[in-house]
Backbone as ProteinMPNN parsed JSONL, in Angstrom:
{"seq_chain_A": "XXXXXXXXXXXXXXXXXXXXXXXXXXXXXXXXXXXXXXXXXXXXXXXXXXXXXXXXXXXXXXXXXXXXXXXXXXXXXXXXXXXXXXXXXXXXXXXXXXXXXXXXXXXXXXXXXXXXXXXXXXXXXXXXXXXXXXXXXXXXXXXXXXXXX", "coords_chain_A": {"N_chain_A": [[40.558, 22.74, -58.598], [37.722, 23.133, -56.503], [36.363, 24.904, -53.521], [33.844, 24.237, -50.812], [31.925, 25.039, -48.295], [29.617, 23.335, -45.867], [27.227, 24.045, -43.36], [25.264, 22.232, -41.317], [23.275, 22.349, -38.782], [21.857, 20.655, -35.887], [19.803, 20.509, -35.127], [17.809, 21.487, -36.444], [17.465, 20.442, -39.513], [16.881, 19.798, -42.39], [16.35, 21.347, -45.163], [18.859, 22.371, -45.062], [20.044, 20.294, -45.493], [19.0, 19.093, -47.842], [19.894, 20.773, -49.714], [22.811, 20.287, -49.659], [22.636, 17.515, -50.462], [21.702, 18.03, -53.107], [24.026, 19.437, -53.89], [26.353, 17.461, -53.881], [25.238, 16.075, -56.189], [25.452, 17.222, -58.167], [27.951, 17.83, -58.494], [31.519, 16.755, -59.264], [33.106, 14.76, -56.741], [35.686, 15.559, -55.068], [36.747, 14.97, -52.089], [35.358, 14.983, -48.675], [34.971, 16.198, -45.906], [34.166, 16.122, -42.754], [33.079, 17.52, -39.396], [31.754, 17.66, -36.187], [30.579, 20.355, -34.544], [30.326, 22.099, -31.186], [28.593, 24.56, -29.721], [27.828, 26.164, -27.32], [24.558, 25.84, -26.187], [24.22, 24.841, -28.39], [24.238, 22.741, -32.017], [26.845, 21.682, -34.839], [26.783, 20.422, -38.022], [29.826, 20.46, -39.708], [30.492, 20.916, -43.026], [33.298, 20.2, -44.997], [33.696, 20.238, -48.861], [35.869, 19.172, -51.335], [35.778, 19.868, -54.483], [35.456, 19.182, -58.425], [35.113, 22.266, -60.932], [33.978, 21.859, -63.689], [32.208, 19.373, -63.946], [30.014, 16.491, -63.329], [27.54, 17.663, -63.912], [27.807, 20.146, -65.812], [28.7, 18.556, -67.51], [26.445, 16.857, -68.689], [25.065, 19.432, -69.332], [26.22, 20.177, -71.598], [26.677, 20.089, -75.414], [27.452, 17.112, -76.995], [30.921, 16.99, -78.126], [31.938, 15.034, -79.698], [29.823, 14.298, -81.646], [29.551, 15.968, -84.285], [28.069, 16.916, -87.157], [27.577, 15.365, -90.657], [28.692, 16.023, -93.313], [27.393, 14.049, -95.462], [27.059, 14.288, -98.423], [29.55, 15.579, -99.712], [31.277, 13.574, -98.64], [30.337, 10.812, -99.791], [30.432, 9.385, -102.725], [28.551, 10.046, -105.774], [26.733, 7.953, -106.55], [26.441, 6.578, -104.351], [25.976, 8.455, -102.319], [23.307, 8.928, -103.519], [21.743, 6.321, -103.33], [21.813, 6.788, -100.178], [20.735, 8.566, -99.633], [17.97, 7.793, -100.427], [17.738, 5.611, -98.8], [17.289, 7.032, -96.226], [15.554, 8.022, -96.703], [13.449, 6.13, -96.524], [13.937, 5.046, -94.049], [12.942, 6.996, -92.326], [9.989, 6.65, -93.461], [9.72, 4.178, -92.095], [9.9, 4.726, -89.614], [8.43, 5.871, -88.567], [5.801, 4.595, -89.085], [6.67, 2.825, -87.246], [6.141, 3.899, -85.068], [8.63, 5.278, -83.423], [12.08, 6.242, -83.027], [14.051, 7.841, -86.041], [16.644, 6.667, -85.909], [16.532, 4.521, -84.312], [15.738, 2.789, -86.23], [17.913, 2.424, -88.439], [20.988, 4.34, -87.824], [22.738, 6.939, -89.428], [25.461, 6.779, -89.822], [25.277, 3.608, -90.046], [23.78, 3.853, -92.554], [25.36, 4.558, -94.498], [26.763, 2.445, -94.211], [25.508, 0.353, -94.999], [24.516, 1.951, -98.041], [27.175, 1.419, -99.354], [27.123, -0.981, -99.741], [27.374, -4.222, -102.106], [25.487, -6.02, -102.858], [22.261, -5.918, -101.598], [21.349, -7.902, -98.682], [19.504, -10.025, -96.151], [21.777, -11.959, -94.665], [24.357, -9.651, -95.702], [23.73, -7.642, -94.245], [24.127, -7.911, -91.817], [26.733, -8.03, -91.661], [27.356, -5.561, -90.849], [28.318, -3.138, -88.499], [26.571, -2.514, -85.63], [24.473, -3.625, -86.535], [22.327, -5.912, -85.159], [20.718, -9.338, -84.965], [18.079, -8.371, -83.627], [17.464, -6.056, -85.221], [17.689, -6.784, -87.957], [15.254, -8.633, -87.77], [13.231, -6.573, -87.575], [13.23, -4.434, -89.421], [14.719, -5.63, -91.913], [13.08, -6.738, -94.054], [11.367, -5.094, -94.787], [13.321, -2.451, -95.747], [14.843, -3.542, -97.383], [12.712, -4.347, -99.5], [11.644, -2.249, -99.857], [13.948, -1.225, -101.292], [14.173, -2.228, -103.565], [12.088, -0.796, -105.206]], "CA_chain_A": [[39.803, 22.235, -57.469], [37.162, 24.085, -55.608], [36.122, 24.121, -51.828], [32.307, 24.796, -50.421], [31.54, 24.356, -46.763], [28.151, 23.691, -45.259], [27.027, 24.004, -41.919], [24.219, 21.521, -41.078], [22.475, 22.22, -37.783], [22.087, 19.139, -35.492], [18.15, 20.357, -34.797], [16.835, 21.379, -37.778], [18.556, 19.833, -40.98], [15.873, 19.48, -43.19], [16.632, 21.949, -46.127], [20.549, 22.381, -45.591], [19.997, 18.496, -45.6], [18.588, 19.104, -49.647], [20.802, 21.493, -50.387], [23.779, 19.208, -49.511], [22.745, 16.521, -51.118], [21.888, 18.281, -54.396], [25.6, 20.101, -54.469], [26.718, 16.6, -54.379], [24.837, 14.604, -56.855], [25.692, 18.12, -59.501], [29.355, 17.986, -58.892], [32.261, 15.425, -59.091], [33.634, 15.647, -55.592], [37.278, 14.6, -54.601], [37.175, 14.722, -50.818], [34.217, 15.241, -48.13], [35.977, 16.437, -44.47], [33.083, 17.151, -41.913], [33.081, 17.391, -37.951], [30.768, 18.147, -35.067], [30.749, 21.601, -33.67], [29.591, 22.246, -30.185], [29.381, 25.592, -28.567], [26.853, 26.468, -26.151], [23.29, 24.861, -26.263], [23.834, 24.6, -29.826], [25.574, 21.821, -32.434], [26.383, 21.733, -36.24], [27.925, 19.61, -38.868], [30.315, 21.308, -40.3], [31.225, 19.773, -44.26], [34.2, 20.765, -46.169], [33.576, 19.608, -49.572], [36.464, 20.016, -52.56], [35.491, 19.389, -55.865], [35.852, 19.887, -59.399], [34.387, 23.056, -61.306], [33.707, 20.989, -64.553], [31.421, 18.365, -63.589], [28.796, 16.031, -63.955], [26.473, 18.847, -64.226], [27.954, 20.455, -67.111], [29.202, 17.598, -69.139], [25.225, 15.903, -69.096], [24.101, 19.728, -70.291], [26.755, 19.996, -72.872], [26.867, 19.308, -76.393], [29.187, 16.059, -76.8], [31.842, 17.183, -78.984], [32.611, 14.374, -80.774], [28.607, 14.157, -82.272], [30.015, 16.489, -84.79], [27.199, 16.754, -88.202], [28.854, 15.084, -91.142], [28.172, 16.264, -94.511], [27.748, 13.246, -96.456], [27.172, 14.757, -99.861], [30.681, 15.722, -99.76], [31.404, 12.376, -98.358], [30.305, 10.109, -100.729], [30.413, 9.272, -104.458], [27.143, 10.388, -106.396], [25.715, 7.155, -106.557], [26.736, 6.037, -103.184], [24.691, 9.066, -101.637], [21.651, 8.774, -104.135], [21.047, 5.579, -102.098], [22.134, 6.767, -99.063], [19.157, 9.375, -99.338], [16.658, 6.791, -100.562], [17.51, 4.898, -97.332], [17.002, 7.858, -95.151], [13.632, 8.317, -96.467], [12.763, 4.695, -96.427], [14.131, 4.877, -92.636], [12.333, 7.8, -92.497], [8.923, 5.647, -93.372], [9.865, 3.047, -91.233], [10.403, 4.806, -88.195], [6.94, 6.625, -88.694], [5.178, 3.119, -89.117], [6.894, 1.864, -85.981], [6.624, 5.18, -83.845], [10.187, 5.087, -83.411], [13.046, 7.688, -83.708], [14.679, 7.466, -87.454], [17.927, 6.275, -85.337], [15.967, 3.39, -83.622], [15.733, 1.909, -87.112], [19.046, 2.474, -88.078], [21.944, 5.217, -88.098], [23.415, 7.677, -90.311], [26.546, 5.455, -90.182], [24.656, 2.179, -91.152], [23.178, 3.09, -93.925], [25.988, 4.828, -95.094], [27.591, 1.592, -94.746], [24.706, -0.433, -96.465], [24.743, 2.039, -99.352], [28.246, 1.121, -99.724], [27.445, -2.6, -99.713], [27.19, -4.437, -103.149], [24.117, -6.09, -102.888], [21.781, -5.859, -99.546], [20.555, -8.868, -98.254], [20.056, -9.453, -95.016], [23.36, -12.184, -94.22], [25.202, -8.702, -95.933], [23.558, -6.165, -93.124], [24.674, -8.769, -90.616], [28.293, -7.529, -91.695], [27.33, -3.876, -90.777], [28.578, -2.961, -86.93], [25.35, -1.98, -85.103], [23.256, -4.432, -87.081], [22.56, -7.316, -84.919], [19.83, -10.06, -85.139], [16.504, -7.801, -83.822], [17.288, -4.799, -86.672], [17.206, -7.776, -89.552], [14.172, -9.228, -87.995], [12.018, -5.723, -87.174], [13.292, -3.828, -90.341], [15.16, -5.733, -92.838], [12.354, -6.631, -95.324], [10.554, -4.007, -95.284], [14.185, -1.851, -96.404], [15.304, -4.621, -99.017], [11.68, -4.473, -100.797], [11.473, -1.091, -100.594], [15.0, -0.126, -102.277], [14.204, -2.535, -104.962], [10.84, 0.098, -105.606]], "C_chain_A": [[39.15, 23.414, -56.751], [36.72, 23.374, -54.166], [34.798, 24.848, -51.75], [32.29, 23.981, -49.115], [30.149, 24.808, -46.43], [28.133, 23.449, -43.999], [25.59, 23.579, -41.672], [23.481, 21.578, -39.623], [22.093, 20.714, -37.499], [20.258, 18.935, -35.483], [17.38, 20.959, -36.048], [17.446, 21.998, -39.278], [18.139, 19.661, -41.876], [16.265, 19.907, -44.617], [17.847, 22.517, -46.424], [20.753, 20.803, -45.925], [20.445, 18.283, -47.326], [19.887, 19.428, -49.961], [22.233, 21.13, -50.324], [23.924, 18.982, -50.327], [22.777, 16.852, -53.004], [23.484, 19.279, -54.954], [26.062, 18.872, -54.976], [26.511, 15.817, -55.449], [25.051, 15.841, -58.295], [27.126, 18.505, -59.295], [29.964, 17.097, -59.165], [33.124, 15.954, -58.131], [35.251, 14.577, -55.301], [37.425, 14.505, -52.967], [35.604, 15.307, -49.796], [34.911, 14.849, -46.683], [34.031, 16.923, -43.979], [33.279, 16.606, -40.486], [31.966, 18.247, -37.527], [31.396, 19.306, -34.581], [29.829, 21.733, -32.354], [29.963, 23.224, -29.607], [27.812, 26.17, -28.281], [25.956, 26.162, -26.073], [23.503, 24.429, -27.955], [24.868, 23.258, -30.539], [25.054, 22.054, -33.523], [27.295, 21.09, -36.839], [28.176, 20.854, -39.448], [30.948, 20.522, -41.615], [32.217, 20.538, -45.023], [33.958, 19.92, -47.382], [34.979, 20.034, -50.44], [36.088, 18.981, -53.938], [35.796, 19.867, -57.201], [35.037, 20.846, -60.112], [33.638, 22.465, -62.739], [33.369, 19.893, -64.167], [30.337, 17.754, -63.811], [27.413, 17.098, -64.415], [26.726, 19.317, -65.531], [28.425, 19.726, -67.987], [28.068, 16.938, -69.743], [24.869, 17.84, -69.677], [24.622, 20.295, -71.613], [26.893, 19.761, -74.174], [27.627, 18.109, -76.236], [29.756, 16.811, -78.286], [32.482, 16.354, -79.49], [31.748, 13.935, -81.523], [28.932, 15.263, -83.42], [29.05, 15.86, -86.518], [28.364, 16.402, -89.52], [27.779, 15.557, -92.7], [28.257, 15.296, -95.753], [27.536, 13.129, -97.925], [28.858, 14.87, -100.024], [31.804, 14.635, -99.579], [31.505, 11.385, -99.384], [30.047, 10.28, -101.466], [28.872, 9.644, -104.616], [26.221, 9.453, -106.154], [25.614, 6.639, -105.091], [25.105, 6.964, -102.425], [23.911, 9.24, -102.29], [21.184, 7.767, -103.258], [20.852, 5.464, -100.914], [20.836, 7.757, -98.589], [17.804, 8.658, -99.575], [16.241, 6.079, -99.231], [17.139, 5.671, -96.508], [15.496, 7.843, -95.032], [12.819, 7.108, -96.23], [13.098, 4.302, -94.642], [12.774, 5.834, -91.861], [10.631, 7.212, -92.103], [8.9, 4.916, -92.283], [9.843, 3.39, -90.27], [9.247, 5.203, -87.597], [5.663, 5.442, -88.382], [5.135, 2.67, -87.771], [6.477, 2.708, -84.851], [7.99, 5.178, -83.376], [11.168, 5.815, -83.959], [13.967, 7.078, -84.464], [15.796, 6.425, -86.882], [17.854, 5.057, -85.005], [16.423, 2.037, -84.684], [17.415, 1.759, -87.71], [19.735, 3.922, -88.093], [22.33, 5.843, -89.146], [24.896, 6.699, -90.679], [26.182, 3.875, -90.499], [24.372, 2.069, -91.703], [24.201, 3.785, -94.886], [26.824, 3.476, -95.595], [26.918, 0.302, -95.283], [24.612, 0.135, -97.836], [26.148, 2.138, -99.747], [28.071, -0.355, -99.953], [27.135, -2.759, -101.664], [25.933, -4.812, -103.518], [23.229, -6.224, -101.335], [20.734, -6.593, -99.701], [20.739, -9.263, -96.39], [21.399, -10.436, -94.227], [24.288, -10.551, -94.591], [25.043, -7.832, -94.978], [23.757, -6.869, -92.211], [26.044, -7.922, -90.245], [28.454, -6.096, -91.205], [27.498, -3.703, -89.206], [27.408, -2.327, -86.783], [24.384, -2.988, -85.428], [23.031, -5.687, -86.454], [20.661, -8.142, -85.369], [18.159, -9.609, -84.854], [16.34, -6.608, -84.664], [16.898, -6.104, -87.716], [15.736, -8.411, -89.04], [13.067, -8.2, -88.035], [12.345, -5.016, -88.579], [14.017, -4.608, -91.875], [14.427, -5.822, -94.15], [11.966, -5.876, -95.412], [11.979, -3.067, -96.067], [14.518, -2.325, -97.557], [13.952, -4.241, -100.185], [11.434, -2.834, -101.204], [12.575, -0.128, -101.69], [14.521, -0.939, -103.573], [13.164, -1.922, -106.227], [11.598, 0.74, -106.462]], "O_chain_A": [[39.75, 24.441, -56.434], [36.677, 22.214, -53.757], [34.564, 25.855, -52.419], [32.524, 22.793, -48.896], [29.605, 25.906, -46.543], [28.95, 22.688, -43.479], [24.707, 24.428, -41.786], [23.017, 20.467, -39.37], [22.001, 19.806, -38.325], [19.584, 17.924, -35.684], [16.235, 20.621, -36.347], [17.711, 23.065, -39.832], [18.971, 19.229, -42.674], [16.534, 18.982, -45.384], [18.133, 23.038, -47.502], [21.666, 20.348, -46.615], [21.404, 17.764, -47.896], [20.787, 18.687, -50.356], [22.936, 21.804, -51.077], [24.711, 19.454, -51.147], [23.448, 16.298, -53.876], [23.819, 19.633, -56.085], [26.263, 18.781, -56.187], [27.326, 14.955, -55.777], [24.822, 15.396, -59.419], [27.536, 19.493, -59.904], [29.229, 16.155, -59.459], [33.756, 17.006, -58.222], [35.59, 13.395, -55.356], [38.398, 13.843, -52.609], [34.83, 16.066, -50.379], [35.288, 13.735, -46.321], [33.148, 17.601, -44.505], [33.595, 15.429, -40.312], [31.398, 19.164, -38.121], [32.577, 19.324, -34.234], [28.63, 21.479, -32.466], [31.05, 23.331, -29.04], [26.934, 26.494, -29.08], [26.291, 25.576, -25.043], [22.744, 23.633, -28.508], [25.878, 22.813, -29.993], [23.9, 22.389, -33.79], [28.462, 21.051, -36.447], [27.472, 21.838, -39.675], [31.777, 19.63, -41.434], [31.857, 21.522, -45.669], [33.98, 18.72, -47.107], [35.303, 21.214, -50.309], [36.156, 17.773, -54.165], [36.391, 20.943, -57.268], [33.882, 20.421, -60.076], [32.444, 22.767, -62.747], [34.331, 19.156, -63.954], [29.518, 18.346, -64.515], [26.545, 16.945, -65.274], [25.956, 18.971, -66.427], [28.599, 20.086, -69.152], [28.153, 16.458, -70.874], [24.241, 17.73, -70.73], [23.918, 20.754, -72.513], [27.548, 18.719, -74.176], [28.464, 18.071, -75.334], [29.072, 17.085, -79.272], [33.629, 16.629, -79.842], [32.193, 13.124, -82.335], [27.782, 15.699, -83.462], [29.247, 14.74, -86.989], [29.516, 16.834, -89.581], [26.581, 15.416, -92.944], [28.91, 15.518, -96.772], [27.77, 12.108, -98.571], [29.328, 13.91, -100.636], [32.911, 14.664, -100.118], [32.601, 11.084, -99.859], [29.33, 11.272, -101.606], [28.081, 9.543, -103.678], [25.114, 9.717, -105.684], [24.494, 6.268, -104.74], [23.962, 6.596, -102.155], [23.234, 10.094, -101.719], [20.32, 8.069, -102.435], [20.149, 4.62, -100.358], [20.18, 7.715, -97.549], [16.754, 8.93, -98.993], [15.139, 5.933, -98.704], [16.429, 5.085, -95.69], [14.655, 7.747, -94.138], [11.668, 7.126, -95.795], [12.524, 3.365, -94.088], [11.919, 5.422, -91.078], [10.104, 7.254, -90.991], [7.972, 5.061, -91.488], [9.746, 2.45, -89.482], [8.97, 5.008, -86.414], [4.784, 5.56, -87.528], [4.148, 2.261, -87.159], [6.468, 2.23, -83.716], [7.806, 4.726, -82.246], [11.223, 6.059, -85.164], [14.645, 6.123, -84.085], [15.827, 5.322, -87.429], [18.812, 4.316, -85.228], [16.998, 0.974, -84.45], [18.057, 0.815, -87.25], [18.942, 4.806, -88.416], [22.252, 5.092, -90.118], [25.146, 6.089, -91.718], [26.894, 3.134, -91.176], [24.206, 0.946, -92.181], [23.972, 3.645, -96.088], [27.349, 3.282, -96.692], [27.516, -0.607, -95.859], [24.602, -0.627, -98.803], [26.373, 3.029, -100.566], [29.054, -0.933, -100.417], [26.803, -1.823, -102.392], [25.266, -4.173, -104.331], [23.669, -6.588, -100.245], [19.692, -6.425, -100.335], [21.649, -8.953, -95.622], [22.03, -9.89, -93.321], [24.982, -10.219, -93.631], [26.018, -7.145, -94.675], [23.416, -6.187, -91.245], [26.395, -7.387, -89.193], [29.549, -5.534, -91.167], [26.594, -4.272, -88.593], [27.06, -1.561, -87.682], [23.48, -3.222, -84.626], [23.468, -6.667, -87.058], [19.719, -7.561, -85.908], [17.202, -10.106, -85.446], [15.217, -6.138, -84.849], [15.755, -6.23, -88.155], [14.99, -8.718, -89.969], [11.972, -8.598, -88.435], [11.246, -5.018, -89.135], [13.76, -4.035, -92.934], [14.822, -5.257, -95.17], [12.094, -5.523, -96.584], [11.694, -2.912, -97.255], [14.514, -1.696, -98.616], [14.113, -3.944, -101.369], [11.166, -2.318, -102.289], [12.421, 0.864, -102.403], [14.48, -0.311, -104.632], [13.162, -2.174, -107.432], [11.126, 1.65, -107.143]]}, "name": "protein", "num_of_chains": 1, "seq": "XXXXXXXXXXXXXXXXXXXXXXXXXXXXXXXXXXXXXXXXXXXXXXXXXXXXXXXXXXXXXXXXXXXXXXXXXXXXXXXXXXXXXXXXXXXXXXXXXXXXXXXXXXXXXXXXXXXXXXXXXXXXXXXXXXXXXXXXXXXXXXXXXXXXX"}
């Protein structure tokens, strides 16, 4: 836990005002103590903040550490990833067509788990987690006709 205190002037608050508000909205804060000071023509908020040093700030500019690159040559069987690269590039196409990032169309994990399927139709890419009813209607034919190329 860390502590930061600001001292806000009662008459002109303008830019300790900012600078407040942006400590707060880039930390995760556990407690916010502040009182009025008054000593002689003058007055000022006074804020104790304590918060944590690991915080929203650095966990949004972070890698995530569980996005971890998977090497699916090593992964799957020969034939498995021959189709699993056909699909990429046919995602690939598709995503180009649509303007749309490769991912949009689908995932590295969906088509790993369509080129695991037996035959791909689209009730079978129903069965695929992620795949719901506007992927089979914006991409499914166009993927089906093109693996059968």
């Amino acid at each position: 836990m860390q502590i930061k205190i600001f001292t806000i002037s009662v008459l002109d608050n303008t830019q300790s005002e900012n600078d407040l508000n942006k400590f707060l909205r880039a930390h995760k804060i556990l407690e916010v103590q502040n009182q009025l000071i008054q000593n002689n023509n003058s007055a000022h908020w006074c804020f104790c903040i304590k918060y944590l040093e690991n915080s929203y700030n650095s966990t949004i500019n972070s890698p995530k550490s569980s996005s971890k690159k998977i090497d699916y040559k090593t992964v799957l069987d020969e034939k498995t990833f021959e189709l699993f690269s056909k699909l990429r590039e046919i995602r690939k196409a598709i995503a180009s067509e649509d303007g749309v990032p490769a991912y949009a169309v689908f995932t590295d994990e969906e088509l790993v788990s369509i080129s695991k399927l037996e035959t791909i139709s689209k009730p079978s890419l129903l069965t695929i987690k992620g795949i719901g009813d506007k992927k089979i209607e914006r991409f499914a034919e166009r993927v089906i006709s093109r693996i059968k190329d």
